[in-house]
PDB file of C-alpha atoms in Angstrom:
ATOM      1  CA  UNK A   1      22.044  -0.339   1.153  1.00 67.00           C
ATOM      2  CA  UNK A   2      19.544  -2.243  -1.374  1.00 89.00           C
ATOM      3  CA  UNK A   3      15.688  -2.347  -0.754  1.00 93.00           C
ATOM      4  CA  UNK A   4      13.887  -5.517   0.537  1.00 97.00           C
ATOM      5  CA  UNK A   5      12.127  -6.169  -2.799  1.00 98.00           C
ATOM      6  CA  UNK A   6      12.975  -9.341  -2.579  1.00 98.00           C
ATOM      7  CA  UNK A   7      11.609  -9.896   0.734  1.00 98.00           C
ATOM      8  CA  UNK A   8       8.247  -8.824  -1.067  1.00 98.00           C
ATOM      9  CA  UNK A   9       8.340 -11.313  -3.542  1.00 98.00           C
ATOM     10  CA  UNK A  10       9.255 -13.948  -1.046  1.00 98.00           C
ATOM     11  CA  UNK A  11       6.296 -12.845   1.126  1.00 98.00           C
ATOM     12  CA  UNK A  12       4.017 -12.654  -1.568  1.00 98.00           C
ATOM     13  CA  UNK A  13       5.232 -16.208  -2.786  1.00 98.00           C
ATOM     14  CA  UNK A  14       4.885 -17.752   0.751  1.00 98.00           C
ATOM     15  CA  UNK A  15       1.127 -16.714   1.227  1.00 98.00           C
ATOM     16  CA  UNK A  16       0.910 -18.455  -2.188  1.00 97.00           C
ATOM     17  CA  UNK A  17       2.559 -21.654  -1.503  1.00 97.00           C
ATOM     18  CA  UNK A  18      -0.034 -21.858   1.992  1.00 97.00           C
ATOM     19  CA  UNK A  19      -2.942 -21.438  -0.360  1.00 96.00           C
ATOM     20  CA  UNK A  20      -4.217 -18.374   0.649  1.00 97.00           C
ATOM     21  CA  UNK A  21      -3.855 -14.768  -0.375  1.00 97.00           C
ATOM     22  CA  UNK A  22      -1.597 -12.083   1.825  1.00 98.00           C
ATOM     23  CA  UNK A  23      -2.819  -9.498   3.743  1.00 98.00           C
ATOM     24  CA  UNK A  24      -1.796  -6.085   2.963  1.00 98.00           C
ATOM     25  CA  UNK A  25      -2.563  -3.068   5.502  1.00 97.00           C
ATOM     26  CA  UNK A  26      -2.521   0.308   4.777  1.00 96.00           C
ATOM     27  CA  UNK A  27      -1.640   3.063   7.546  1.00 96.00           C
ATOM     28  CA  UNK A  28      -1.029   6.934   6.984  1.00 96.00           C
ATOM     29  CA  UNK A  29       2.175   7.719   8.317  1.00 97.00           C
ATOM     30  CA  UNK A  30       2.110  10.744  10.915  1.00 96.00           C
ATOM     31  CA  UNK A  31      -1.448   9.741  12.249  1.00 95.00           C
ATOM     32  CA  UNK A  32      -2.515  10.043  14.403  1.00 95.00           C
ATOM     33  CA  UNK A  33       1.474  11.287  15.655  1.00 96.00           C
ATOM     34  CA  UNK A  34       4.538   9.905  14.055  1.00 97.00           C
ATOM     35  CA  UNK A  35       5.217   7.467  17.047  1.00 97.00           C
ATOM     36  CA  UNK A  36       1.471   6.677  17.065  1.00 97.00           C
ATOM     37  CA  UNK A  37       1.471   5.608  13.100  1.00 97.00           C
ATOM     38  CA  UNK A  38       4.643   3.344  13.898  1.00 98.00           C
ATOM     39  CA  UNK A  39       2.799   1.657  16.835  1.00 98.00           C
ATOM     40  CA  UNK A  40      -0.332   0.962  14.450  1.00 98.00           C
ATOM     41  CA  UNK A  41       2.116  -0.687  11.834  1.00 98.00           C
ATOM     42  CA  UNK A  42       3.407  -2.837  14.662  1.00 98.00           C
ATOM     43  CA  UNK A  43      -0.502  -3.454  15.559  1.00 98.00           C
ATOM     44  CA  UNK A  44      -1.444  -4.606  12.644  1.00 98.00           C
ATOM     45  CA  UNK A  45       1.338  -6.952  12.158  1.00 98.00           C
ATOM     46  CA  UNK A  46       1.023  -8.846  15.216  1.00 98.00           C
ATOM     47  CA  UNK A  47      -3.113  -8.639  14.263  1.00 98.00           C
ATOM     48  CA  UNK A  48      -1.815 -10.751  11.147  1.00 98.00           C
ATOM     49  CA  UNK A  49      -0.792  -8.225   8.505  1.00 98.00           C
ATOM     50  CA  UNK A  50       1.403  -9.876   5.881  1.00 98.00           C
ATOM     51  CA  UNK A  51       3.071  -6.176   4.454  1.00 98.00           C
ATOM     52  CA  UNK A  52       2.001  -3.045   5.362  1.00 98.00           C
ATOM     53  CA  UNK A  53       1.476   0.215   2.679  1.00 97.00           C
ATOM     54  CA  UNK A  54       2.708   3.304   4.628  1.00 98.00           C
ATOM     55  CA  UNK A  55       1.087   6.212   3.382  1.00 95.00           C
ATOM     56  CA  UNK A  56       3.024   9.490   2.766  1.00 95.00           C
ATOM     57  CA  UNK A  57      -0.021  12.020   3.425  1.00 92.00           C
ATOM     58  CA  UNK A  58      -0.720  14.844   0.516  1.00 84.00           C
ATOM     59  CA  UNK A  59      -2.843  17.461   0.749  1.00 76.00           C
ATOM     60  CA  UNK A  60      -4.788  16.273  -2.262  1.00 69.00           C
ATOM     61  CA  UNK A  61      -4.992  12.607  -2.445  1.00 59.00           C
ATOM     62  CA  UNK A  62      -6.783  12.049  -5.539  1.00 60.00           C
ATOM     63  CA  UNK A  63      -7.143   8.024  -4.982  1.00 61.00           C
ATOM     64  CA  UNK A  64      -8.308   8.498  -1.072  1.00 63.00           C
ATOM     65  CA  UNK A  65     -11.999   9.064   0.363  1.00 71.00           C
ATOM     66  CA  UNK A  66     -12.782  11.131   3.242  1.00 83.00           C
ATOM     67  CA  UNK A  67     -11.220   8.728   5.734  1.00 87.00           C
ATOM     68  CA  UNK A  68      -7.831   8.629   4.961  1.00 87.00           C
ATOM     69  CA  UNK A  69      -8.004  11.989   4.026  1.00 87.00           C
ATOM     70  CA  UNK A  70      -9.314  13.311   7.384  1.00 88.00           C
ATOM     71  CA  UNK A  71      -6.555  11.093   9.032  1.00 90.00           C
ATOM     72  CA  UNK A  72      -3.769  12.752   5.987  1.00 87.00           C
ATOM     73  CA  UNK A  73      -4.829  15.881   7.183  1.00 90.00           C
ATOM     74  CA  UNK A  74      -4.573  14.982  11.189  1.00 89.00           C
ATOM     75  CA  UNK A  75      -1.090  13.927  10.036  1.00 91.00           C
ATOM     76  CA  UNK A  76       0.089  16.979   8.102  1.00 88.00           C
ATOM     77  CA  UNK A  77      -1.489  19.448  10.616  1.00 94.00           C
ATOM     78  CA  UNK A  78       0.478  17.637  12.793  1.00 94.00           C
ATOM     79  CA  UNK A  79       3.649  18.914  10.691  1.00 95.00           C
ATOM     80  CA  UNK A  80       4.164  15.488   9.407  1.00 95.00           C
ATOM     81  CA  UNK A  81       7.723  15.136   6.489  1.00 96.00           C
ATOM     82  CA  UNK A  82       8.928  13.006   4.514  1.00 97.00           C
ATOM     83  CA  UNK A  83      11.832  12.361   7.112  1.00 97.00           C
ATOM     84  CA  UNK A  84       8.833  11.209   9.708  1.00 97.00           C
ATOM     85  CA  UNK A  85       7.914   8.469   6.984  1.00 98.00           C
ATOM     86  CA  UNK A  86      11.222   7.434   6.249  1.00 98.00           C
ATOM     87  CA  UNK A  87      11.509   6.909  10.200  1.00 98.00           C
ATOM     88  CA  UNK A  88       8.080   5.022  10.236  1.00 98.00           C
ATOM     89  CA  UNK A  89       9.240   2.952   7.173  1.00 98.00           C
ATOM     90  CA  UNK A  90      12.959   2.029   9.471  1.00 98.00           C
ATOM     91  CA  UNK A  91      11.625   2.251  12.716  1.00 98.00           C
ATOM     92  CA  UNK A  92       8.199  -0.048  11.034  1.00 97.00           C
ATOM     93  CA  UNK A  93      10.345  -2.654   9.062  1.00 98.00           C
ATOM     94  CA  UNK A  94      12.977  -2.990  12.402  1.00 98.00           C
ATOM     95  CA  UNK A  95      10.306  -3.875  14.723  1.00 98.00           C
ATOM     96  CA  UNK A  96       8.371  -6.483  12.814  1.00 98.00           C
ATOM     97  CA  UNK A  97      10.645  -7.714   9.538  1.00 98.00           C
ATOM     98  CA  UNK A  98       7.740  -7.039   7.153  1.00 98.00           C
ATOM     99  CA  UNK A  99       7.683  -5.845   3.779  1.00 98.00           C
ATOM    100  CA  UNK A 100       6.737  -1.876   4.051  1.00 98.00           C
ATOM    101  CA  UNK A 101       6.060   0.137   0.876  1.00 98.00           C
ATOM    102  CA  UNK A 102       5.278   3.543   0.661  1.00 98.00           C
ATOM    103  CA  UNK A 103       2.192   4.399  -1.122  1.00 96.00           C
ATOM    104  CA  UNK A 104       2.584   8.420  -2.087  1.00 95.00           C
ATOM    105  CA  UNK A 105       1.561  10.388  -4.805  1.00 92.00           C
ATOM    106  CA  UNK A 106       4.061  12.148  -7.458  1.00 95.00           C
ATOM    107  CA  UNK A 107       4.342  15.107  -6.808  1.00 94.00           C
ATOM    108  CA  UNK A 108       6.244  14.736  -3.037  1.00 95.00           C
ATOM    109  CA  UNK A 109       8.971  12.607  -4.656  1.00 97.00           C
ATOM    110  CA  UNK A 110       9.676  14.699  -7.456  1.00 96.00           C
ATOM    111  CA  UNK A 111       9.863  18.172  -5.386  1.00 96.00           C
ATOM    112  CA  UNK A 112      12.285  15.929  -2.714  1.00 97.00           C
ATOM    113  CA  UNK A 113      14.728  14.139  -5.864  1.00 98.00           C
ATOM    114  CA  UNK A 114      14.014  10.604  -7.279  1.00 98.00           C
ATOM    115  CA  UNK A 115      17.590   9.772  -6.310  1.00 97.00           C
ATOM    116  CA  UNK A 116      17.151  11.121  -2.718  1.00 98.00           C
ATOM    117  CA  UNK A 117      13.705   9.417  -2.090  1.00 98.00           C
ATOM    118  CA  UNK A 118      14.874   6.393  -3.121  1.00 98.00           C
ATOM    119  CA  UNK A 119      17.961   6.147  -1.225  1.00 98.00           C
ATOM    120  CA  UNK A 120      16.629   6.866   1.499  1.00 98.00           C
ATOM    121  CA  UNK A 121      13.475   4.509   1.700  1.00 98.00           C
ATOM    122  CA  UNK A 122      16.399   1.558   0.460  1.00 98.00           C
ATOM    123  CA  UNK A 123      18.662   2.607   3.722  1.00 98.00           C
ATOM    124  CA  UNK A 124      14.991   2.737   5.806  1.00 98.00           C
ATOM    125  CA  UNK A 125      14.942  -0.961   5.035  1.00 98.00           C
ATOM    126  CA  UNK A 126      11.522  -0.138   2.656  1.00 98.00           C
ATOM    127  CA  UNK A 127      10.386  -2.672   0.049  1.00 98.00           C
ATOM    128  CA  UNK A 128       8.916  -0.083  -2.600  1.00 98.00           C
ATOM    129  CA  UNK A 129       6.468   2.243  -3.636  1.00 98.00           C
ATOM    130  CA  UNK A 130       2.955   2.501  -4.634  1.00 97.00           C
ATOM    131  CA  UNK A 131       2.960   5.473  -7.142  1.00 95.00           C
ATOM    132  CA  UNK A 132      -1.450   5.342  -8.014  1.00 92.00           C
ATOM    133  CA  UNK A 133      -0.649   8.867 -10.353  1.00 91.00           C
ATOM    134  CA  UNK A 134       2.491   8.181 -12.023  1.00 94.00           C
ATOM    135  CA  UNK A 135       1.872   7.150 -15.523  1.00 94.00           C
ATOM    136  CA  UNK A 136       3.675   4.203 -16.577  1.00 95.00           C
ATOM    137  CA  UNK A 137       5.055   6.069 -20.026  1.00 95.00           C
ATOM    138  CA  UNK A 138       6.634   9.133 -17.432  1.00 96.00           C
ATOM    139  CA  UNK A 139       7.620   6.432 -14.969  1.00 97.00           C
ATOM    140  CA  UNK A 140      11.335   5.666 -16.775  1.00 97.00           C
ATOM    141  CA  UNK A 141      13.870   7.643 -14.131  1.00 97.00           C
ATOM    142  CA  UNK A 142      11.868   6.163 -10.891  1.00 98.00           C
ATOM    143  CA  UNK A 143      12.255   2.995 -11.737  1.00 98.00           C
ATOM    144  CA  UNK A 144      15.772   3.384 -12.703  1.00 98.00           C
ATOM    145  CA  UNK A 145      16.237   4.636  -9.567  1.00 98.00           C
ATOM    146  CA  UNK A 146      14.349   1.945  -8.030  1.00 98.00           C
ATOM    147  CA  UNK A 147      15.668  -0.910  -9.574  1.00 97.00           C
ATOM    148  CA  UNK A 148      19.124   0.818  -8.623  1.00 97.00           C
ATOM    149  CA  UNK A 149      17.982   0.232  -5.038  1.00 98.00           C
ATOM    150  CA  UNK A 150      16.256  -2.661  -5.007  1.00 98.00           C
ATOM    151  CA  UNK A 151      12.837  -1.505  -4.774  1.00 98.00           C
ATOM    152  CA  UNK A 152       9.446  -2.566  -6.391  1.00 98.00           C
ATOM    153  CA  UNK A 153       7.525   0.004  -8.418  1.00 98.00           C
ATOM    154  CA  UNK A 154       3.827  -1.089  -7.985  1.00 98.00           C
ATOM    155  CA  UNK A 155       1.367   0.556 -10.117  1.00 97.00           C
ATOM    156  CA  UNK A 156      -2.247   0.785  -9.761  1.00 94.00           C
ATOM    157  CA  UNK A 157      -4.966  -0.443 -12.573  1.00 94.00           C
ATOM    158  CA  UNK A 158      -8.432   0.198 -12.523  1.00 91.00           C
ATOM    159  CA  UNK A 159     -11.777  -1.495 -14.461  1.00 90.00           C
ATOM    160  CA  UNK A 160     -11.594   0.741 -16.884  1.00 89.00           C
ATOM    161  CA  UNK A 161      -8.243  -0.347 -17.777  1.00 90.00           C
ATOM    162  CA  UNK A 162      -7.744  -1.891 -21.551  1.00 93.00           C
ATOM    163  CA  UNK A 163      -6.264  -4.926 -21.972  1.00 94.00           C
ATOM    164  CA  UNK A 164      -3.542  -3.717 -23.910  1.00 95.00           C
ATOM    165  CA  UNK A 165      -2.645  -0.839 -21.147  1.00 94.00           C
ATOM    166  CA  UNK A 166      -2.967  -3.571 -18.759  1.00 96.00           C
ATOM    167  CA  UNK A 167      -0.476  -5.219 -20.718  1.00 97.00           C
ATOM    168  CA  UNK A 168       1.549  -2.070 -20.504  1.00 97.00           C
ATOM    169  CA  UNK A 169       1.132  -0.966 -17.015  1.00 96.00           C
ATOM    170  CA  UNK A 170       2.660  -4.529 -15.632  1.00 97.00           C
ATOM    171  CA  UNK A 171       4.990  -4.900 -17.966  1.00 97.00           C
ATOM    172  CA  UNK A 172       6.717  -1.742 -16.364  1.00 97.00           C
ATOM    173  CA  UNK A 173       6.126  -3.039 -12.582  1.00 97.00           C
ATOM    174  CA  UNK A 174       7.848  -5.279 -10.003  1.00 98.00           C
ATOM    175  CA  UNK A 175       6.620  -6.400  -6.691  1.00 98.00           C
ATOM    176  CA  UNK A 176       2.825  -6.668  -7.488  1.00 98.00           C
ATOM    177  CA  UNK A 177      -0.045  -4.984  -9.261  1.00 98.00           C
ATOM    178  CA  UNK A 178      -2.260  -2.878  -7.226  1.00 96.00           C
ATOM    179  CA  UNK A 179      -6.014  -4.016  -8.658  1.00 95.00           C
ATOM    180  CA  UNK A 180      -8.436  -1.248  -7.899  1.00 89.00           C
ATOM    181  CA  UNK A 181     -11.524  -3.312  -7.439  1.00 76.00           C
ATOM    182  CA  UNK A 182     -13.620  -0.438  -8.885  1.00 61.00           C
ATOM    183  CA  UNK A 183     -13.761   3.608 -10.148  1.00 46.00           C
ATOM    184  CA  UNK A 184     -14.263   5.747  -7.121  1.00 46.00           C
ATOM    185  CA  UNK A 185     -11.979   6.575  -4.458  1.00 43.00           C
ATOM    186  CA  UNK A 186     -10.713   4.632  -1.116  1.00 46.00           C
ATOM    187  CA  UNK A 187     -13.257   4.152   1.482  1.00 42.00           C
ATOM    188  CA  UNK A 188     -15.422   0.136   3.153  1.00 44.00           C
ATOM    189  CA  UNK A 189     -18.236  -0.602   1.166  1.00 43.00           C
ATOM    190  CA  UNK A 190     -21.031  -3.333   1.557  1.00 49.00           C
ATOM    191  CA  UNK A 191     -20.082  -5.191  -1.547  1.00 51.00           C
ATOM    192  CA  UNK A 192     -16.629  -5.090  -3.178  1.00 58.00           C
ATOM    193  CA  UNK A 193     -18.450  -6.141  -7.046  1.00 62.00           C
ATOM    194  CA  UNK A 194     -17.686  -8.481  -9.420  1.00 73.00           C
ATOM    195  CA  UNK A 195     -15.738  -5.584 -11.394  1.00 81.00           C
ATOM    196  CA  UNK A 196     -12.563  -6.790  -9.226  1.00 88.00           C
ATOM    197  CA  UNK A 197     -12.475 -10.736 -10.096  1.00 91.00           C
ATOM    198  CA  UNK A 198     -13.048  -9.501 -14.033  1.00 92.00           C
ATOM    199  CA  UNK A 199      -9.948  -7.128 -13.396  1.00 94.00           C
ATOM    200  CA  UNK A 200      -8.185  -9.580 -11.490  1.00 95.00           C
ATOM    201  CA  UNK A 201      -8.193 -11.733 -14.496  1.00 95.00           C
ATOM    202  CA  UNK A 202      -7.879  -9.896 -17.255  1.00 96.00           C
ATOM    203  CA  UNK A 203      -4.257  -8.239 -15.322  1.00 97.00           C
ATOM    204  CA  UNK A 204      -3.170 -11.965 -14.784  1.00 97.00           C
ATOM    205  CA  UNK A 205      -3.433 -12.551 -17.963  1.00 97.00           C
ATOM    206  CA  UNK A 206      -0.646 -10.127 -18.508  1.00 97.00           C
ATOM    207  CA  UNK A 207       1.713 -10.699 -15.887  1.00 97.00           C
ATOM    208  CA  UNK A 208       2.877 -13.167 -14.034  1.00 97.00           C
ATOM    209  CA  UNK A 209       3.356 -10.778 -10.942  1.00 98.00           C
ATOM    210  CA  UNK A 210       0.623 -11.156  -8.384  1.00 98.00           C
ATOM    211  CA  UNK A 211      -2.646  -8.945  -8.584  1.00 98.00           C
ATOM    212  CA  UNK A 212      -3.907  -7.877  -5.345  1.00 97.00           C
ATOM    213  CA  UNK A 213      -7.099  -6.119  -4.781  1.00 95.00           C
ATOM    214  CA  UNK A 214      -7.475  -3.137  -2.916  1.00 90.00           C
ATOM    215  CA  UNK A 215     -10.669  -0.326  -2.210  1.00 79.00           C
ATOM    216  CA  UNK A 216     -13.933  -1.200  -0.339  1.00 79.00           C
ATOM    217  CA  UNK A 217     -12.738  -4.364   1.616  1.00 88.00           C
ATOM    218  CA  UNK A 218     -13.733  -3.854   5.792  1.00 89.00           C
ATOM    219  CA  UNK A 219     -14.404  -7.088   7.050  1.00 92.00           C
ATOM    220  CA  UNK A 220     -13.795 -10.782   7.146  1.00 93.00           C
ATOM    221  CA  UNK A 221     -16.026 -12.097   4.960  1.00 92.00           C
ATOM    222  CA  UNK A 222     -14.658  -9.591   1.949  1.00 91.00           C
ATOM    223  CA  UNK A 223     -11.938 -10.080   2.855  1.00 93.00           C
ATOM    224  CA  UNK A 224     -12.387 -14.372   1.898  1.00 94.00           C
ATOM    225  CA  UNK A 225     -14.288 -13.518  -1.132  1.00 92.00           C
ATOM    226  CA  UNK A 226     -11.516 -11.111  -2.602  1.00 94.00           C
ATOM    227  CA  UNK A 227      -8.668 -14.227  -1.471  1.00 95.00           C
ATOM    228  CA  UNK A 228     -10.819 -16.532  -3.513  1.00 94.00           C
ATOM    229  CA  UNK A 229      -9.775 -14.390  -6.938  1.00 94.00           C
ATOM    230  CA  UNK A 230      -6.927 -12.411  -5.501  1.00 96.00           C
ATOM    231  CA  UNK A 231      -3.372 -12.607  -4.595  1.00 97.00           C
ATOM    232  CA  UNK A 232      -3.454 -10.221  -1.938  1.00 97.00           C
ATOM    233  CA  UNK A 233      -6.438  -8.185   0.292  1.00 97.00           C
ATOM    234  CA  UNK A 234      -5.418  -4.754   0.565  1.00 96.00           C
ATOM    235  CA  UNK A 235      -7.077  -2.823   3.121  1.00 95.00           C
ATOM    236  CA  UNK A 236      -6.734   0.680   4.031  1.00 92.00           C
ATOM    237  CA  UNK A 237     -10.098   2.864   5.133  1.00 91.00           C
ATOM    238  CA  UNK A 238     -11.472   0.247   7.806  1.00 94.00           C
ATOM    239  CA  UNK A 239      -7.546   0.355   9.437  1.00 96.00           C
ATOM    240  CA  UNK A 240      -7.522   4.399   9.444  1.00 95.00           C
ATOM    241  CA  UNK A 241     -11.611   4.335  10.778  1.00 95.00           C
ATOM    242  CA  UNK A 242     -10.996   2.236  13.515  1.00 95.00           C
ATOM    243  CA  UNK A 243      -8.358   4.370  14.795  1.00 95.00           C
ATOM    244  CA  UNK A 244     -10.670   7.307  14.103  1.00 94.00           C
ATOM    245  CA  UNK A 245     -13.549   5.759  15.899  1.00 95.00           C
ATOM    246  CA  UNK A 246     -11.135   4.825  18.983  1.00 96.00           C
ATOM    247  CA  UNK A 247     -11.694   7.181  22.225  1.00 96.00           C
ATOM    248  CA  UNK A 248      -8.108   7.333  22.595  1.00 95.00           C
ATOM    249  CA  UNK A 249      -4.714   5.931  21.154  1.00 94.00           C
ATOM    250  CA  UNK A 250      -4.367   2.591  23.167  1.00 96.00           C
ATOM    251  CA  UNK A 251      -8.152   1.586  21.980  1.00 97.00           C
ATOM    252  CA  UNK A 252      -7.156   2.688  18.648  1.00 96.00           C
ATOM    253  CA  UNK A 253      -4.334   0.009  18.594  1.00 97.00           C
ATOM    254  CA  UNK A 254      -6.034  -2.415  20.192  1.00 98.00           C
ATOM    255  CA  UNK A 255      -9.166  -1.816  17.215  1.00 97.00           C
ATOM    256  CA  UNK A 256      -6.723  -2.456  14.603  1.00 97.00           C
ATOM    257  CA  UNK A 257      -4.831  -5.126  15.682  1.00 98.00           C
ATOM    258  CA  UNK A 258      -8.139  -6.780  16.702  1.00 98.00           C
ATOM    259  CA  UNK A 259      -9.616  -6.080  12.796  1.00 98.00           C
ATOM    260  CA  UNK A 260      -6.068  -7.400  10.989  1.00 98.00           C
ATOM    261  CA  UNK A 261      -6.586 -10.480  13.017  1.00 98.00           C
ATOM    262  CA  UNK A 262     -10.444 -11.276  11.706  1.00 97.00           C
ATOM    263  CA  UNK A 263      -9.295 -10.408   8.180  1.00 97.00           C
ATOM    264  CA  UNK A 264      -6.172 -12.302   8.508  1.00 97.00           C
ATOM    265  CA  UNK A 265      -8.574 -15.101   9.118  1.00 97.00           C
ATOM    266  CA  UNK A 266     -10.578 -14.204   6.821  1.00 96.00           C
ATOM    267  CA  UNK A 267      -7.788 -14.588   3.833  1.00 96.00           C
ATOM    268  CA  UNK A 268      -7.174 -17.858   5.435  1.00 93.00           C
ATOM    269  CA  UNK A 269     -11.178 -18.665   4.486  1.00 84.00           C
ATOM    270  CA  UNK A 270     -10.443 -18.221   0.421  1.00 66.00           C
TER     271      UNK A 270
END
């Protein structure tokens, strides 16, 4: 079975031809159970989401702050596997025909087998990965692999990205680029910065895949002044906090579904 790449790109191209930028949810799989992180995908796509990121949680993830990693460490204390976000991916994309990506550090696919990780998320119905440690020049067997099975390698650039590794980095990727609107980890901020709308540019230049912007966006109005530079929004911390915050799973769902809905808006307000 191929990958739903090309549902991505379709996605991605539709929010584009309605003149606004796609929404892009992130949700650790496993959290706050494995049938609870496959109802919050669900949330957030009737809230609005365009595609959702499903995290695969890692006992040190390098890119996340301490809210995604208190909810990656719910998840794995929970005795969350790489089969329960395979299942989330199937059991995600089934329910609501999204795009779903997996966004995982290295080091789980390569102890599991490129070839079996990537079947497997193709037969789950996933559209890709996020890979935000794999360097582009050690990338070459996943993406064989991944174009093999129709799946988009997104890789992540930061600020402090040159223009010629920019040039590099999306040469090398499919689906979209992954802009990280500034150094530091995940996590909502009061301001995303003008470092994103520089970055933004400067990838676009290089590519003619879309750039979508991701760390520090929590709210609506971000959430419009990222769509105004951006292809996508990606959000990720103020998801995983309002299921945090929640006093118990069904006000956790409803807190997410609510928030994808005012950003969804919001993207709509570029």
């Amino acid at each position: 079975m191929s990958g739903n790449i090309e549902l991505l790109n379709t996605t991605l191209a539709a929010a584009k031809a309605a003149d606004r930028a796609a929404l892009i949810a992130y949700l650790p799989a496993g959290f706050p159970t494995v049938d609870g992180g496959v109802e919050a995908v669900k949330a957030v796509v009737a809230g609005g989401a365009d595609v959702v990121e499903v995290g695969l949680p890692h006992s040190d993830p390098v890119l996340d702050g301490p809210v995604i990693q208190t909810a990656d460490d719910i998840a794995l204390r929970g005795g969350v596997r790489i089969a329960d976000v395979m299942r989330t991916v199937r059991e995600a994309y089934e329910a609501t025909g999204v795009p779903i990506l997996v966004m995982t550090y290295w080091n789980p696919i390569d102890r599991y087998g490129v070839e079996r990780f990537t079947a497997e998320l193709a037969e789950a119905g996933g559209a890709g990965c996020i890979l935000p440690d794999l360097p582009v020049q050690e990338s070459a067997l996943w993406r064989e692999h991944a174009d093999k099975h129709g799946l988009a390698t997104v890789f992540v650039v930061a600020p402090s990205s040159q223009d010629a590794r920019l040039a590099t980095i999306t040469a090398a990727g499919s689906g979209f680029v992954y802009a990280a609107s500034l150094m530091g980890v995940t996590g909502t901020r009061a301001s995303v910065g003008a470092q994103a709308q520089d970055l933004v540019g400067r990838t676009r230049a290089t590519t003619d895949l879309p750039v979508c912007v991701g760390l520090g966006v929590s709210n609506a109005a971000q959430a419009a002044e990222v769509a105004g530079f951006a292809d996508g929004v990606i959000v990720g911390s103020a998801f995983v906090k309002a299921m945090l915050d929640a006093p118990d799973e069904a006000a956790g769902l409803a807190a997410v579904r609510s928030l994808a809905g005012e950003l969804a808006e919001g993207v709509r307000k570029r």
